[in-house]
Amino acid sequence: MAIICTHTGGVTPRTRPYRIEYDDVVAAAIADTTAYAQRALDAGVARESIVIDPAHDFGKNTFHSLEVTRRIGEMVATGWPVLVSLSNKDFVGETLGLDVGERLVGTLAATSVCALAGARIYRVHQVVETRQTVDMVWSIAGRRPPLRAIRGIQ
């Protein structure tokens, strides 16, 4: 069994938040998801099968989702694997003034920030583009070697 521990700020998933407020959205996401993770662990779920997810846009407005993205390293620092779902999110569209079909570049920018900070799992729509983005960021960060490195060597 595996489980994803998701922060929704107490709002029913798939509903639009209305004037939701947090003293600190990242602290709330960390507190809730790590408590859920500990509960799962206590219930017998294997540690390697537990993932935490800040849930961009769920129970959050655009400013909250931007802050979660900016501070995703704090969630990574908990030691639990972090999942992010960034593809075509409203926060990307609202930030850039774009409709759903036009959000790839913004999505990949947010993905790069999360990858550099150490997020490990990505729920995506554009798989090839996201895989290349994460691979490149992880190579820049020294976490992944280049697939081929012959320039200046041969």
XYZ file of N, CA and C in Angstrom:
462
model
N 0.838 -1.178 0.000
C 0.000 0.000 0.000
C 0.887 1.247 0.000
N 0.457 2.267 -0.705
C 1.150 3.555 -0.709
C 0.129 4.651 -0.440
N 0.621 5.794 0.030
C -0.299 6.887 0.369
C 0.360 8.234 0.071
N -0.449 9.159 -0.415
C -0.008 10.535 -0.623
C -0.732 11.388 0.411
N 0.034 12.076 1.218
C -0.498 12.922 2.288
C -0.566 14.355 1.764
N -1.783 14.820 1.526
C -2.012 16.061 0.794
C -2.569 17.157 1.685
N -2.061 18.377 1.487
C -2.552 19.542 2.225
C -3.634 20.250 1.417
N -4.810 20.376 1.989
C -5.889 21.120 1.325
C -6.392 22.270 2.179
N -5.752 22.493 3.298
C -6.157 23.590 4.164
C -7.539 23.414 4.759
N -7.985 22.174 4.861
C -9.300 21.908 5.425
C -10.441 22.107 4.434
N -10.104 22.504 3.214
C -11.124 22.726 2.185
C -11.368 21.413 1.455
N -12.608 21.154 1.089
C -12.934 19.954 0.335
C -12.180 19.974 -0.992
N -11.455 18.889 -1.322
C -10.746 18.856 -2.608
C -11.687 19.115 -3.778
N -11.124 19.733 -4.814
C -11.839 20.065 -6.054
C -12.890 21.155 -5.870
N -12.762 21.929 -4.792
C -13.621 23.097 -4.620
C -12.744 24.334 -4.676
N -13.314 25.450 -5.021
C -12.552 26.686 -5.103
C -12.496 27.343 -3.730
N -11.280 27.667 -3.282
C -11.181 28.352 -1.989
C -11.713 29.774 -2.121
N -12.315 30.276 -1.078
C -12.808 31.646 -1.089
C -12.191 32.380 0.082
N -11.356 33.333 -0.228
C -10.698 34.171 0.775
C -10.060 33.364 1.905
N -9.445 32.246 1.555
C -8.767 31.431 2.556
C -7.512 32.157 3.031
N -7.238 32.065 4.315
C -6.081 32.750 4.898
C -5.268 31.775 5.733
N -3.978 32.016 5.743
C -3.045 31.254 6.573
C -2.120 32.245 7.259
N -1.716 31.949 8.478
C -0.640 32.724 9.092
C 0.648 32.446 8.329
N 0.835 31.180 7.952
C 2.002 30.739 7.186
C 1.593 29.488 6.419
N 1.342 29.630 5.132
C 0.821 28.525 4.327
C 1.782 27.344 4.283
N 3.074 27.615 4.243
C 4.047 26.520 4.178
C 4.105 25.776 5.513
N 4.103 26.502 6.600
C 4.080 25.855 7.918
C 2.823 24.998 8.073
N 1.693 25.492 7.593
C 0.446 24.719 7.666
C 0.545 23.456 6.812
N 1.104 23.585 5.623
C 1.251 22.422 4.736
C 2.180 21.384 5.355
N 3.263 21.846 5.940
C 4.207 20.927 6.581
C 3.570 20.248 7.787
N 2.920 21.018 8.631
C 2.302 20.449 9.832
C 1.262 19.393 9.474
N 0.390 19.723 8.529
C -0.677 18.779 8.159
C -0.132 17.534 7.472
N 0.716 17.724 6.458
C 1.177 16.558 5.689
C 2.077 15.644 6.506
N 2.920 16.205 7.359
C 3.783 15.344 8.170
C 2.982 14.624 9.255
N 1.926 15.267 9.745
C 1.048 14.585 10.713
C 0.323 13.425 10.028
N -0.155 13.654 8.804
C -0.806 12.563 8.050
C 0.195 11.442 7.780
N 1.419 11.818 7.429
C 2.451 10.818 7.142
C 2.750 9.983 8.389
N 2.859 10.634 9.528
C 3.120 9.906 10.775
C 1.948 8.986 11.106
N 0.748 9.464 10.874
C -0.437 8.632 11.119
C -0.423 7.390 10.230
N -0.046 7.569 8.962
C 0.039 6.433 8.039
C 1.119 5.451 8.499
N 2.252 5.998 8.907
C 3.351 5.166 9.395
C 2.896 4.368 10.622
N 2.226 5.037 11.539
C 1.718 4.377 12.747
C 0.678 3.307 12.426
N -0.016 3.486 11.297
C -1.046 2.518 10.892
C -0.459 1.348 10.114
N 0.861 1.371 9.899
C 1.501 0.243 9.250
C 1.908 0.443 7.804
N 1.725 1.628 7.258
C 2.183 1.892 5.894
C 3.709 2.010 5.935
N 4.373 1.358 5.015
C 5.831 1.392 4.972
C 6.313 2.817 4.703
N 7.351 3.224 5.390
C 7.881 4.586 5.244
C 8.162 4.931 3.786
N 8.724 3.981 3.031
C 9.059 4.244 1.620
C 7.824 4.355 0.724
N 6.673 4.105 1.282
C 5.416 4.208 0.526
C 4.616 5.452 0.893
N 5.219 6.364 1.629
C 4.524 7.577 2.073
C 5.163 8.795 1.404
N 4.304 9.638 0.829
C 4.735 10.839 0.116
C 3.911 12.009 0.642
N 4.535 13.196 0.730
C 3.770 14.386 1.102
C 3.606 15.297 -0.111
N 2.498 16.040 -0.129
C 2.129 16.874 -1.272
C 1.542 18.187 -0.766
N 2.162 19.327 -1.113
C 1.605 20.604 -0.666
C 0.304 20.967 -1.363
N -0.001 20.312 -2.468
C -1.250 20.505 -3.218
C -1.437 21.950 -3.686
N -0.567 22.351 -4.587
C -0.698 23.676 -5.190
C -2.139 23.893 -5.660
N -2.669 25.062 -5.366
C -4.016 25.510 -5.755
C -5.152 24.875 -4.954
N -4.934 23.784 -4.250
C -6.009 23.184 -3.468
C -6.041 23.838 -2.093
N -7.115 24.550 -1.804
C -7.224 25.274 -0.551
C -6.233 26.424 -0.482
N -5.830 26.909 -1.644
C -4.837 27.983 -1.713
C -5.183 28.933 -2.848
N -4.836 30.204 -2.669
C -4.961 31.134 -3.789
C -3.612 31.196 -4.512
N -3.533 32.024 -5.525
C -2.308 32.124 -6.318
C -1.114 32.540 -5.475
N -1.296 33.488 -4.576
C -0.178 33.921 -3.729
C 0.318 32.785 -2.844
N -0.608 31.981 -2.321
C -0.220 30.825 -1.507
C 0.590 29.828 -2.335
N 0.111 29.521 -3.532
C 0.807 28.537 -4.373
C 2.187 29.028 -4.784
N 2.311 30.318 -5.046
C 3.636 30.875 -5.351
C 4.568 30.737 -4.145
N 4.039 31.000 -2.951
C 4.869 30.882 -1.749
C 5.273 29.436 -1.494
N 4.342 28.515 -1.685
C 4.666 27.092 -1.521
C 5.777 26.703 -2.494
N 5.683 27.172 -3.717
C 6.716 26.866 -4.713
C 8.060 27.454 -4.289
N 8.050 28.703 -3.890
C 9.270 29.405 -3.473
C 9.932 28.711 -2.279
N 9.121 28.150 -1.393
C 9.635 27.571 -0.150
C 9.531 26.041 -0.106
N 9.412 25.406 -1.262
C 9.225 23.952 -1.299
C 10.377 23.214 -0.621
N 11.546 23.824 -0.577
C 12.692 23.218 0.108
C 12.423 22.928 1.572
N 11.545 23.711 2.191
C 11.194 23.461 3.592
C 10.431 22.151 3.734
N 9.609 21.821 2.747
C 8.910 20.535 2.785
C 9.890 19.399 2.524
N 10.793 19.607 1.571
C 11.812 18.603 1.270
C 12.650 18.316 2.518
N 12.943 19.357 3.290
C 13.769 19.218 4.495
C 13.124 18.346 5.569
N 11.836 18.056 5.459
C 11.196 17.174 6.444
C 11.683 15.739 6.320
N 12.273 15.414 5.172
C 12.743 14.051 4.957
C 11.756 13.155 4.239
N 10.514 13.576 4.150
C 9.523 12.805 3.395
C 9.671 13.141 1.914
N 9.494 12.174 1.015
C 9.514 12.499 -0.412
C 8.363 13.470 -0.733
N 8.666 14.487 -1.540
C 7.668 15.508 -1.875
C 7.195 15.330 -3.313
N 5.886 15.308 -3.468
C 5.231 15.276 -4.767
C 4.687 16.662 -5.057
N 4.831 17.121 -6.298
C 4.204 18.370 -6.712
C 3.390 18.124 -7.972
N 2.250 18.772 -8.042
C 1.364 18.712 -9.207
C 1.232 20.135 -9.732
N 1.985 20.441 -10.756
C 2.087 21.823 -11.217
C 1.477 22.059 -12.598
N 1.270 21.012 -13.364
C 0.835 21.154 -14.751
C -0.428 21.989 -14.902
N -0.287 23.063 -15.636
C -1.425 23.904 -16.048
C -2.238 24.481 -14.899
N -1.642 24.586 -13.737
C -2.380 25.061 -12.562
C -2.856 26.502 -12.728
N -3.920 26.826 -12.002
C -4.462 28.184 -12.024
C -3.421 29.211 -11.596
N -2.588 28.882 -10.606
C -1.605 29.870 -10.159
C -0.634 30.244 -11.271
N -0.322 29.301 -12.145
C 0.532 29.599 -13.299
C -0.226 30.496 -14.271
N -1.472 30.133 -14.561
C -2.282 30.926 -15.475
C -2.544 32.330 -14.973
N -2.873 32.463 -13.695
C -3.145 33.789 -13.137
C -1.873 34.632 -13.079
N -0.745 34.010 -12.763
C 0.514 34.743 -12.679
C 0.922 35.297 -14.043
N 0.730 34.500 -15.078
C 1.173 34.893 -16.420
C 0.038 35.403 -17.317
N -1.201 35.335 -16.832
C -2.336 35.766 -17.637
C -2.588 34.856 -18.826
N -2.529 33.538 -18.590
C -2.643 32.572 -19.681
C -3.758 31.560 -19.434
N -4.356 31.105 -20.533
C -5.345 30.038 -20.467
C -4.644 28.689 -20.322
N -5.407 27.656 -20.008
C -4.856 26.336 -19.716
C -3.906 25.837 -20.801
N -4.255 25.940 -22.046
C -3.423 25.415 -23.122
C -2.142 26.188 -23.375
N -1.931 27.271 -22.651
C -0.767 28.134 -22.881
C 0.206 28.158 -21.702
N 0.083 27.249 -20.763
C 0.812 27.333 -19.498
C 2.060 26.464 -19.404
N 2.490 25.850 -20.494
C 3.620 24.922 -20.426
C 4.890 25.588 -19.909
N 5.271 26.731 -20.457
C 6.519 27.377 -20.048
C 6.466 27.749 -18.559
N 5.366 28.311 -18.109
C 5.223 28.650 -16.697
C 5.251 27.418 -15.813
N 4.615 26.345 -16.279
C 4.629 25.088 -15.535
C 6.052 24.561 -15.406
N 6.800 24.604 -16.495
C 8.178 24.102 -16.469
C 9.078 24.985 -15.614
N 8.810 26.280 -15.570
C 9.572 27.164 -14.680
C 9.326 26.779 -13.224
N 8.068 26.579 -12.850
C 7.741 26.167 -11.485
C 8.333 24.791 -11.181
N 8.289 23.909 -12.160
C 8.873 22.579 -12.002
C 10.370 22.685 -11.741
N 11.051 23.580 -12.447
C 12.497 23.762 -12.256
C 12.814 24.192 -10.828
N 12.026 25.122 -10.307
C 12.239 25.593 -8.932
C 12.073 24.430 -7.952
N 11.027 23.650 -8.139
C 10.768 22.521 -7.236
C 11.825 21.426 -7.384
N 12.263 21.176 -8.616
C 13.294 20.157 -8.844
C 14.609 20.566 -8.204
N 14.984 21.827 -8.345
C 16.230 22.300 -7.755
C 16.196 22.181 -6.233
N 15.008 22.401 -5.645
C 14.852 22.316 -4.191
C 14.771 20.871 -3.697
N 14.596 19.912 -4.615
C 14.611 18.510 -4.206
C 13.292 17.765 -4.239
N 12.232 18.381 -4.785
C 10.986 17.620 -4.960
C 11.312 16.399 -5.819
N 10.692 15.265 -5.524
C 11.097 14.017 -6.183
C 10.053 13.417 -7.093
N 8.785 13.794 -6.936
C 7.720 13.175 -7.727
C 6.888 14.292 -8.347
N 6.523 14.111 -9.624
C 5.797 15.138 -10.368
C 4.596 14.518 -11.043
N 3.413 15.097 -10.789
C 2.224 14.694 -11.533
C 2.119 15.691 -12.672
N 2.145 15.187 -13.908
C 2.255 16.084 -15.053
C 1.320 15.693 -16.192
N 1.134 16.641 -17.093
C 0.427 16.380 -18.343
C 1.429 16.237 -19.489
N 2.429 17.100 -19.532
C 3.433 17.072 -20.589
C 4.646 16.294 -20.080
N 4.596 14.979 -20.251
C 5.580 14.084 -19.651
C 6.986 14.298 -20.220
N 7.136 14.321 -21.529
C 8.460 14.442 -22.141
C 9.128 15.751 -21.742
N 8.399 16.849 -21.863
C 8.955 18.157 -21.526
C 9.339 18.252 -20.049
N 8.488 17.703 -19.192
C 8.771 17.743 -17.755
C 9.956 16.856 -17.412
N 10.031 15.672 -18.002
C 11.159 14.768 -17.745
C 12.474 15.442 -18.132
N 12.500 16.093 -19.305
C 13.719 16.774 -19.742
C 14.066 17.931 -18.806
N 13.066 18.662 -18.360
C 13.295 19.777 -17.437
C 13.893 19.283 -16.128
N 13.290 18.265 -15.541
C 13.782 17.729 -14.273
C 15.178 17.140 -14.451
N 15.404 16.393 -15.525
C 16.734 15.827 -15.768
C 17.788 16.918 -15.879
N 17.474 17.988 -16.605
C 18.447 19.070 -16.773
C 18.738 19.765 -15.440
N 17.685 20.059 -14.692
C 17.872 20.714 -13.392
C 18.680 19.816 -12.461
N 18.365 18.528 -12.425
C 19.098 17.624 -11.540
C 20.558 17.487 -11.982
N 20.820 17.569 -13.268
C 22.210 17.526 -13.735
C 22.951 18.795 -13.332
N 22.311 19.941 -13.476
C 22.921 21.203 -13.040
C 23.220 21.152 -11.544
N 22.307 20.556 -10.778
C 22.464 20.469 -9.323
C 23.481 19.398 -8.909
N 23.960 18.607 -9.873
C 24.934 17.565 -9.556
C 24.324 16.287 -9.038
N 23.025 16.119 -9.204
C 22.339 14.909 -8.724
C 22.208 13.842 -9.795
N 22.528 14.191 -11.031
C 22.361 13.284 -12.167
C 23.474 13.584 -13.164
N 24.205 12.568 -13.615
C 25.242 12.831 -14.613
C 24.615 13.043 -15.995
N 25.312 13.744 -16.877
C 24.824 13.857 -18.254
C 24.753 12.467 -18.884
N 23.842 12.262 -19.806
C 23.749 10.966 -20.475
C 24.950 10.733 -21.389
N 25.504 11.823 -21.893
C 26.682 11.730 -22.755
C 27.488 12.998 -22.552
N 28.781 12.866 -22.334
C 29.637 14.040 -22.142
C 30.915 13.841 -22.951
N 30.889 14.310 -24.216
C 32.051 14.155 -25.084
C 32.634 15.499 -25.525
N 31.878 16.563 -25.359
C 32.335 17.891 -25.789
C 33.623 18.262 -25.062
N 34.649 18.555 -25.835
C 35.928 18.949 -25.271
C 36.742 17.801 -24.711
N 36.222 16.592 -24.816
C 36.919 15.416 -24.302
C 37.541 14.623 -25.442
N 36.813 14.535 -26.557
C 37.304 13.762 -27.707
C 38.291 14.546 -28.512
